[in-house]
PDB file of C-alpha atoms in Angstrom:
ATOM      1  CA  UNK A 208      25.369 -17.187 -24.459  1.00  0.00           C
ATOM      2  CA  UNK A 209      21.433 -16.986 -25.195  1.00  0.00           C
ATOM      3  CA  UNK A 210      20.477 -16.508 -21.001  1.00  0.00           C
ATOM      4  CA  UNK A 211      22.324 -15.055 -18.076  1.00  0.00           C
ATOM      5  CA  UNK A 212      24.835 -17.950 -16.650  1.00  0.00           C
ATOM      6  CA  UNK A 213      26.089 -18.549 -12.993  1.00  0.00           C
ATOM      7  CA  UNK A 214      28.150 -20.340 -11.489  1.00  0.00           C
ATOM      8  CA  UNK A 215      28.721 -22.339  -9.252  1.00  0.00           C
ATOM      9  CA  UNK A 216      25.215 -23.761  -9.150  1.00  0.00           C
ATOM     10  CA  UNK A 217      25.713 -25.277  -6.026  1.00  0.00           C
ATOM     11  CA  UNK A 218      27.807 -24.178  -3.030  1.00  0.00           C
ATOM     12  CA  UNK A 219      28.850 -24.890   0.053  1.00  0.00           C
ATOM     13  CA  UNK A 220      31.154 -23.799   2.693  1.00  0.00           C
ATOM     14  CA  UNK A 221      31.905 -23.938   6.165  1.00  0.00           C
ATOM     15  CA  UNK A 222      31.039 -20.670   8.319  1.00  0.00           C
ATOM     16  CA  UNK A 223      34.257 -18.141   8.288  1.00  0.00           C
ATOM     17  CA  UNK A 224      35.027 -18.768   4.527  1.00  0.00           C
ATOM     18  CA  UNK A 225      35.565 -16.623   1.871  1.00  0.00           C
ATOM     19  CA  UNK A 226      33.104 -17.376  -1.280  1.00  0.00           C
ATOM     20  CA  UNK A 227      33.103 -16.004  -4.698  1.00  0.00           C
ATOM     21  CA  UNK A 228      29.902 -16.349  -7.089  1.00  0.00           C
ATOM     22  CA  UNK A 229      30.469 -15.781 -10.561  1.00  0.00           C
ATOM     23  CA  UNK A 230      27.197 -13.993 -12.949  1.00  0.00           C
ATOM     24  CA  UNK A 231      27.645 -13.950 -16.858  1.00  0.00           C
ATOM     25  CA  UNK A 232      25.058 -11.740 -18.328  1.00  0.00           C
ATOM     26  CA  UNK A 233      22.995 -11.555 -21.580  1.00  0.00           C
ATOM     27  CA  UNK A 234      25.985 -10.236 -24.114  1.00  0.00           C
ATOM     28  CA  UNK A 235      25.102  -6.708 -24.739  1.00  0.00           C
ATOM     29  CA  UNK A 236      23.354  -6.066 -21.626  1.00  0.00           C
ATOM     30  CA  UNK A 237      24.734  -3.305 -19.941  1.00  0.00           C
ATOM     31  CA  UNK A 238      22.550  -3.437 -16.343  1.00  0.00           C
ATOM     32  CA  UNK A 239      23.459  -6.287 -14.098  1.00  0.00           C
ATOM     33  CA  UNK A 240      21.762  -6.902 -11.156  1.00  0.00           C
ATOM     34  CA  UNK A 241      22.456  -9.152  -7.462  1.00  0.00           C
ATOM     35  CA  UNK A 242      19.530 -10.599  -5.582  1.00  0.00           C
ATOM     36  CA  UNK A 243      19.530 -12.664  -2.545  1.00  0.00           C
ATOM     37  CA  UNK A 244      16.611 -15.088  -2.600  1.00  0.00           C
ATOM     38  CA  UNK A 245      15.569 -16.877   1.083  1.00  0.00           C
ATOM     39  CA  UNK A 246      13.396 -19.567   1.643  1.00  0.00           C
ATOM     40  CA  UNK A 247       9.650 -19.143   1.008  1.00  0.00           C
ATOM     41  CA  UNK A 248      10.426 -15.264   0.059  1.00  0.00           C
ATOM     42  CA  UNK A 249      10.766 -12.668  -2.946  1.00  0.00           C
ATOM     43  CA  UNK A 250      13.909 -11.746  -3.769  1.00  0.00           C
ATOM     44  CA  UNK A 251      15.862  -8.834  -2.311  1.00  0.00           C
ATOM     45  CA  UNK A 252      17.688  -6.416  -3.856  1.00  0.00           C
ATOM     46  CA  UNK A 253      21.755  -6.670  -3.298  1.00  0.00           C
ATOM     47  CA  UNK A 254      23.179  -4.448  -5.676  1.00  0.00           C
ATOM     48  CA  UNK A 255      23.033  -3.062  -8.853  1.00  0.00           C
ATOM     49  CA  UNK A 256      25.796  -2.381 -11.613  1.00  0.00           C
ATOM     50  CA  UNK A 257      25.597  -0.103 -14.974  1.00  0.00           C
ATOM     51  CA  UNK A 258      28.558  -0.896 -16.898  1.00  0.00           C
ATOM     52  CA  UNK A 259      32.062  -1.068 -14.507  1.00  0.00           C
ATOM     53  CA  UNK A 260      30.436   1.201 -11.637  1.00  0.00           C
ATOM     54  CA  UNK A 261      28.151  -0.019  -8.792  1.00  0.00           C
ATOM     55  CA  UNK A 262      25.333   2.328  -9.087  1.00  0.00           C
ATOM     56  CA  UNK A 263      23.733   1.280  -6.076  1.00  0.00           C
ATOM     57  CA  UNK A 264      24.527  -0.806  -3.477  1.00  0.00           C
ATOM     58  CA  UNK A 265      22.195  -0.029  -0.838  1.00  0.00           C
ATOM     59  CA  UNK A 266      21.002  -3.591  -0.562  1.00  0.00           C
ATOM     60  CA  UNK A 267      24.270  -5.431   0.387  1.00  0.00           C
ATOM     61  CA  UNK A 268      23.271  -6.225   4.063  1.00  0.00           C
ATOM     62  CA  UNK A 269      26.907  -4.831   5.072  1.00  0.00           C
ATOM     63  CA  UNK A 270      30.789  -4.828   4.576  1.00  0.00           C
ATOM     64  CA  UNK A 271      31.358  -8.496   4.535  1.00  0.00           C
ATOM     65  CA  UNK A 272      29.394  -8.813   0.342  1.00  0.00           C
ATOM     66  CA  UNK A 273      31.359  -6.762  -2.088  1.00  0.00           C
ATOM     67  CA  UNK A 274      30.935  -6.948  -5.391  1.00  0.00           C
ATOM     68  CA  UNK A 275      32.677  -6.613  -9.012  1.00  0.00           C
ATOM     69  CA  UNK A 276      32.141  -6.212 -12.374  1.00  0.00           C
ATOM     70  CA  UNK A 277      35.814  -5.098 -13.897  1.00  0.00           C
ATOM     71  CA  UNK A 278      35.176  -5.336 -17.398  1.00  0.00           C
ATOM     72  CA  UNK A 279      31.743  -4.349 -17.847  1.00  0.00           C
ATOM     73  CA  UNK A 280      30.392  -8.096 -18.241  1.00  0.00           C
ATOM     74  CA  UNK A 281      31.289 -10.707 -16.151  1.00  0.00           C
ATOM     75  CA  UNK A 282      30.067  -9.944 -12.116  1.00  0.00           C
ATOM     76  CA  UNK A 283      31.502 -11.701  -9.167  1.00  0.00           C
ATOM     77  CA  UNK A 284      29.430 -11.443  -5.630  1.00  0.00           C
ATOM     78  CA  UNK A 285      32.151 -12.065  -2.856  1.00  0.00           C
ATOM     79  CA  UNK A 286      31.237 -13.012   0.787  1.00  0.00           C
ATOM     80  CA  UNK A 287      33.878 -12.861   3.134  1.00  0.00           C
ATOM     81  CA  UNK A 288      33.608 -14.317   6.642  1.00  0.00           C
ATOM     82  CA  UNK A 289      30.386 -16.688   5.419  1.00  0.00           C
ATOM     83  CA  UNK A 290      27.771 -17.145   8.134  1.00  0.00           C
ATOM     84  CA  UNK A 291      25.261 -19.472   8.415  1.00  0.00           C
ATOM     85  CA  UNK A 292      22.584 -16.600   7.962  1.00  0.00           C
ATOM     86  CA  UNK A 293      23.970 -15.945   4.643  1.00  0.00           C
ATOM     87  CA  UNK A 294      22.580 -19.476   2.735  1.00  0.00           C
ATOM     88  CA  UNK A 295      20.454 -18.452   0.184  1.00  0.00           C
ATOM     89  CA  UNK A 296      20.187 -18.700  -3.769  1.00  0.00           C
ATOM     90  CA  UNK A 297      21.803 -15.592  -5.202  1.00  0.00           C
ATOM     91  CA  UNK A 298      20.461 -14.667  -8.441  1.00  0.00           C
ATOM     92  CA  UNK A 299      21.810 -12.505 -10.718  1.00  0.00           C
ATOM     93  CA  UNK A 300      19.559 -10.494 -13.326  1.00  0.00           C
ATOM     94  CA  UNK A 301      21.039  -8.230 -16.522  1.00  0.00           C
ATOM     95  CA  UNK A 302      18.943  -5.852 -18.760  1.00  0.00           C
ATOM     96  CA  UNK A 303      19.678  -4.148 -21.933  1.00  0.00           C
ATOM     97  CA  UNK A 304      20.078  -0.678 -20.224  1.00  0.00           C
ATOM     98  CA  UNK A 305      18.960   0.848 -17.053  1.00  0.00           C
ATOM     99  CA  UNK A 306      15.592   2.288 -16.970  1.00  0.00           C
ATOM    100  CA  UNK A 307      12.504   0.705 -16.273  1.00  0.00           C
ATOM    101  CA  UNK A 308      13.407  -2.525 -18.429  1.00  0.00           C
ATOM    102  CA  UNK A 309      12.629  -6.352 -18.051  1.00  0.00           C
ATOM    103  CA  UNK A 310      15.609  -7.985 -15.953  1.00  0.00           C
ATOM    104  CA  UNK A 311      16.530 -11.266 -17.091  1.00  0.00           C
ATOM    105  CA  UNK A 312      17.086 -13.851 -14.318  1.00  0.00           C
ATOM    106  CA  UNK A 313      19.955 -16.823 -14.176  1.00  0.00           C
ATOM    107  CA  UNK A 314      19.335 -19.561 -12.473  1.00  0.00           C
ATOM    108  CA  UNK A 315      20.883 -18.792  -9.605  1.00  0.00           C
ATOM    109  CA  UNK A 316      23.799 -20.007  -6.976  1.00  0.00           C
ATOM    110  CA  UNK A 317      22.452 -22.226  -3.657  1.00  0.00           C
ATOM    111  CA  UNK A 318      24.958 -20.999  -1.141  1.00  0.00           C
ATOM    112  CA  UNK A 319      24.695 -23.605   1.870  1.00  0.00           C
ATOM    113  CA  UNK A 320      27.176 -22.316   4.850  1.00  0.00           C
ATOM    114  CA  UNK A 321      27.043 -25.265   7.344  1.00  0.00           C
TER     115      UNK A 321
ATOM    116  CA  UNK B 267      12.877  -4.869   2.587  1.00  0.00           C
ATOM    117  CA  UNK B 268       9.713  -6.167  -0.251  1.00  0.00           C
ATOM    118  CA  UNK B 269       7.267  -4.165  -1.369  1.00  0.00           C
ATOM    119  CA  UNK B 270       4.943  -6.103  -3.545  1.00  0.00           C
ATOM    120  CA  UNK B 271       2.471  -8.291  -1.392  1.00  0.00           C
ATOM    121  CA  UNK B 272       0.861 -11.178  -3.235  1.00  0.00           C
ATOM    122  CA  UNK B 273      -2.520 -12.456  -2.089  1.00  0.00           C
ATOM    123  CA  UNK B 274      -3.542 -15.044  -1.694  1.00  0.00           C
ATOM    124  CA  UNK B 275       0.235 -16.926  -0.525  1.00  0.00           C
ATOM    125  CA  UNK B 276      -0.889 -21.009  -2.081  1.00  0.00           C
ATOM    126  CA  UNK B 277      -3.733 -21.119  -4.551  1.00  0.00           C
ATOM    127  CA  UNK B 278      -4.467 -24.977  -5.549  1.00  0.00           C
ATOM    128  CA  UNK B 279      -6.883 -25.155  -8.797  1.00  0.00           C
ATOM    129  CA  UNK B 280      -7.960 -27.985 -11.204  1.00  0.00           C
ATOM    130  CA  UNK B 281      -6.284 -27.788 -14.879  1.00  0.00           C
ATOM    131  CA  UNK B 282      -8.470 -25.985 -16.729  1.00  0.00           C
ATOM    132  CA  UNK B 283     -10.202 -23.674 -14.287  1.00  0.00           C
ATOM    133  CA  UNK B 284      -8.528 -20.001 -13.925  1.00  0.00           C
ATOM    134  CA  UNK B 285      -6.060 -19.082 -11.732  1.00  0.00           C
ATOM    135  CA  UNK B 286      -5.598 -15.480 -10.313  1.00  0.00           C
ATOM    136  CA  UNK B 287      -3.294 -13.493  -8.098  1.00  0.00           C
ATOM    137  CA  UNK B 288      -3.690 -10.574  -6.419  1.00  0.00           C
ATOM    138  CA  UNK B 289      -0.094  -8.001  -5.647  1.00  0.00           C
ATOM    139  CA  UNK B 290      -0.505  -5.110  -3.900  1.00  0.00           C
ATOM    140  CA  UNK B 291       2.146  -2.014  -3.179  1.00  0.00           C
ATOM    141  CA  UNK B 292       2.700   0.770  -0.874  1.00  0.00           C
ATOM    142  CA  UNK B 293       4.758   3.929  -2.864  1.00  0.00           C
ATOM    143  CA  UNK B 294       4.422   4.910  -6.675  1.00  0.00           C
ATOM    144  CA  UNK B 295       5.681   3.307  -9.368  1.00  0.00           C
ATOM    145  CA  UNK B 296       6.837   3.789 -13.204  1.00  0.00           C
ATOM    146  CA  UNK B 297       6.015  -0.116 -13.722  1.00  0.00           C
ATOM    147  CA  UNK B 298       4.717  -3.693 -12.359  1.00  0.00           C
ATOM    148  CA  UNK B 299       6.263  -6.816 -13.287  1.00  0.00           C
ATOM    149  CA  UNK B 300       5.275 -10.163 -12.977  1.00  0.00           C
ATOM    150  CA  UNK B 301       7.454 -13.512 -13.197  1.00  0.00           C
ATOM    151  CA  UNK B 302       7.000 -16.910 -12.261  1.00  0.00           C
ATOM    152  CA  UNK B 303       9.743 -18.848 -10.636  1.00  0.00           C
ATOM    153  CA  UNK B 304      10.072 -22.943 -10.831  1.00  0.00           C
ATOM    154  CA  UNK B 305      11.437 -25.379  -8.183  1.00  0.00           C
ATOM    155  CA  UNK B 306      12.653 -22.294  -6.345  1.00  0.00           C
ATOM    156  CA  UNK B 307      15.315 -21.341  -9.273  1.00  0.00           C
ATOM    157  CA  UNK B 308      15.516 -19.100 -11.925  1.00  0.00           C
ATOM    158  CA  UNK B 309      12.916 -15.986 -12.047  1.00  0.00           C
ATOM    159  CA  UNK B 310      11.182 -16.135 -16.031  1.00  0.00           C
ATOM    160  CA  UNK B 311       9.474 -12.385 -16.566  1.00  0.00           C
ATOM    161  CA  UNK B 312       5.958 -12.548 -17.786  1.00  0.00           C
ATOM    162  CA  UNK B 313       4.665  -9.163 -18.694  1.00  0.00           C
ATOM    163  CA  UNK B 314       5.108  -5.633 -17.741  1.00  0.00           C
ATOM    164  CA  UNK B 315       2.349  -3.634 -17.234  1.00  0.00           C
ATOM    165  CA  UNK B 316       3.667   0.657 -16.958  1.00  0.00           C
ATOM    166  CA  UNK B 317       1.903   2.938 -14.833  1.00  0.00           C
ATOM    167  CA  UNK B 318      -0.542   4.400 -17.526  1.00  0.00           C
ATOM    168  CA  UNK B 319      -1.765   1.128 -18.468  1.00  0.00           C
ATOM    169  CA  UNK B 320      -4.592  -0.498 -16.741  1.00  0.00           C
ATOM    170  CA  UNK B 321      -4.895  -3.850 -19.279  1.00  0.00           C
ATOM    171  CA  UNK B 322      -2.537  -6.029 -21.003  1.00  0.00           C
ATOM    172  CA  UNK B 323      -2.426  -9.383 -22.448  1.00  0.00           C
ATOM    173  CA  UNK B 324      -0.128 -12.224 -23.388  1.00  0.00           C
ATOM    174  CA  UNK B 325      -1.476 -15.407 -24.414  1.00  0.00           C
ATOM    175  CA  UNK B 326      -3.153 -16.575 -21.857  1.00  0.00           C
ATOM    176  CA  UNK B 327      -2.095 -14.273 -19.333  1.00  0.00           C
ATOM    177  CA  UNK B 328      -4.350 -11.324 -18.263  1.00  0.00           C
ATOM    178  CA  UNK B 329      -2.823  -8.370 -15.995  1.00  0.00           C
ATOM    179  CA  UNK B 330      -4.759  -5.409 -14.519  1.00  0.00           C
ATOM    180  CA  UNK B 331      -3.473  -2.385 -12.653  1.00  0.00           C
ATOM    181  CA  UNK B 332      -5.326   0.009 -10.683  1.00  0.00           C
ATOM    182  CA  UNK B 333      -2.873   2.844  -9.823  1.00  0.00           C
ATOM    183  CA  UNK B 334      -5.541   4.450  -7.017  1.00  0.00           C
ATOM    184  CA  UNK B 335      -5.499   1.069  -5.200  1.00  0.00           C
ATOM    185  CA  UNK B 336      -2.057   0.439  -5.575  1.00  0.00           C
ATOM    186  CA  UNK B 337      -2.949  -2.592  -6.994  1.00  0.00           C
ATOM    187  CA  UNK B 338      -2.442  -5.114  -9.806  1.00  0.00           C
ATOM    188  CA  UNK B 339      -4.311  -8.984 -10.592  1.00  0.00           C
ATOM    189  CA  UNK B 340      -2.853 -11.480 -12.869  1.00  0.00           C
ATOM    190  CA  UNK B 341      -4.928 -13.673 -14.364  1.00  0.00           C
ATOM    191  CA  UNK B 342      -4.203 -17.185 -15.555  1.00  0.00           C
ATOM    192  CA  UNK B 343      -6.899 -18.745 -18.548  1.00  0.00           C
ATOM    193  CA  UNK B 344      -7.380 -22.519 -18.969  1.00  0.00           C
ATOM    194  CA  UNK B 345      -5.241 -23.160 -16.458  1.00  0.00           C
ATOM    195  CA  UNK B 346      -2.381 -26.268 -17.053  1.00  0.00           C
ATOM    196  CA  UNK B 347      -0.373 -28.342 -15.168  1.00  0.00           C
ATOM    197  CA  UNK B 348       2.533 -26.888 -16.166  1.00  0.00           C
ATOM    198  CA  UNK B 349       1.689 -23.632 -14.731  1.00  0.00           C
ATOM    199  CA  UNK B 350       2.593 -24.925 -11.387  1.00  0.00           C
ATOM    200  CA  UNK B 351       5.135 -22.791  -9.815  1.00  0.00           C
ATOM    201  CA  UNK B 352       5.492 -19.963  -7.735  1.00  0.00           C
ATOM    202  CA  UNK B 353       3.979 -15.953  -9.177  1.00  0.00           C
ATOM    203  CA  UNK B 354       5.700 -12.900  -8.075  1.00  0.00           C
ATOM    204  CA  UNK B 355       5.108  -9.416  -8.861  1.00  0.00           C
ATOM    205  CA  UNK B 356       7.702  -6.625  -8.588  1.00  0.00           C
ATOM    206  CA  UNK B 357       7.693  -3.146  -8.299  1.00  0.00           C
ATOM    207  CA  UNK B 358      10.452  -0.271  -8.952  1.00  0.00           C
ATOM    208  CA  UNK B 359      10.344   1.547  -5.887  1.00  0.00           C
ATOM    209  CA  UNK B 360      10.326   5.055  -6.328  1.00  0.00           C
ATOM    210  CA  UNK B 361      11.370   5.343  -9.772  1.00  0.00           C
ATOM    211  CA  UNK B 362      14.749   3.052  -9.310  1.00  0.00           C
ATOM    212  CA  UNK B 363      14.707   0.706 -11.575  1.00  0.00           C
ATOM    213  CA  UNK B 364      15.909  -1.788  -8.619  1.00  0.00           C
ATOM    214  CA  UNK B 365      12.995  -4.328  -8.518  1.00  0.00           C
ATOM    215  CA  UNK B 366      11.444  -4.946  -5.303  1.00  0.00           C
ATOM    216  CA  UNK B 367       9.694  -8.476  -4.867  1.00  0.00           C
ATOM    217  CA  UNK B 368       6.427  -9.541  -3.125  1.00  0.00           C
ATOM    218  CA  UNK B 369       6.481 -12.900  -1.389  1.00  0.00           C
ATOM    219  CA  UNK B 370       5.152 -14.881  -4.235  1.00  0.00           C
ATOM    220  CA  UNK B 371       1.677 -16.702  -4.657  1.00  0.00           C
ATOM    221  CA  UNK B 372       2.501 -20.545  -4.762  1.00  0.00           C
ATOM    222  CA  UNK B 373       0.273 -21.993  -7.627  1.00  0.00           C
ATOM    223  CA  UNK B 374      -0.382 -25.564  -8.141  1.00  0.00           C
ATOM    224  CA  UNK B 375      -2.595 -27.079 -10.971  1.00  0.00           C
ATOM    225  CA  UNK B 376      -3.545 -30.108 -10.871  1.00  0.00           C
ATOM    226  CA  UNK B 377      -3.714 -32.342 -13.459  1.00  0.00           C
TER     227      UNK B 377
END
């Protein structure tokens, strides 16, 4: 596709379930990116992927996200155990390479856990 | 954590007049971004300015950065309603290429 894609657009889930968010990124691009955006703030760093390997994944906030990227493309952001703290729009970003380059943006996933 | 710090956090101007934001950081970097974000979706990059640059332009868009303040201004012309949305810069921490957001400037232009 012309953009980065996610999906779903919307979600939500009761607290203690298991969520999957899917991130399609710009064909090509081989840097793929997870941010977790709150309320009335920036967005935060989650994790970062170049190619099949998670290059860093300092920002995951701890073991419950994981996060995949099996094929080099296609990313899915998992959440196990949802909490209520977790609701936020997750955006995913992908760049041509790593290094320095402009990160292109999709237009995110609302998570809602009620 | 952020490390970009946008100033002022709500600007409110009249289409037409000039709008301009103020980010500020704390470590070195190898580049600033700027994006703008609508209806709290979606971040659209505006420019990149790199660390030996202190001017760049694009359209009507006008970014400064001042490496020894740790610093950087962007600067809307002629402002339009359309601009309307939320600014953010973002910084690569340390060399990582892992962007680190401010917590936006929240423009509105009114018509």
């Amino acid at each position: 596709g012309a953009g980065v894609s996610q999906t779903p657009s919307n979600k939500v889930t009761e607290k203690g379930k298991y969520v999957e968010l899917r991130c399609d990124p710009i064909s090509g691009h081989t840097a793929l990116y997870w941010y977790r955006q709150s309320l009335g703030q920036g967005p935060e760093f989650l994790i970062y992927f170049q190619g099949t390997g998670a290059a860093d994944d300092s920002g995951l906030p701890n073991d419950r996200f994981f996060a995949v990227r099996p094929e080099g493309s296609v990313s899915t952001l998992k959440i196990q155990r949802t909490e209520r703290g977790d609701s936020a729009v997750y955006l995913c970003a992908s760049s041509l390479t790593h290094g320095y380059n402009e990160q292109f943006f999709g237009p995110g996933t609302r998570l809602t856990v009620l | 954590s952020q490390q970009g710090e946008e100033d002022p956090q709500a600007l409110s101007i009249q289409e037409g007049e000039n709008a301009t934001m103020n980010c500020s950081y704390k470590t070195s970097i190898n580049n600033l971004q700027w994006y703008r974000q609508n209806s709290g979706r979606g971040l659209v990059h505006l420019i990149l300015i790199r660390s030996n640059e202190r001017e760049k332009h694009s359209g009507r868009l006008r970014v400064t950065l001042d490496t020894s303040k740790k610093s950087s201004s962007l600067l809307i012309t002629a402002s339009r309603a359309a601009d309307t949305a939320s600014y953010f810069c973002a910084t690569d921490e340390g060399g990582a290429n892992n962007l680190f957001f401010g917590t936006g400037t929240r423009l509105t232009v009114i018509p």
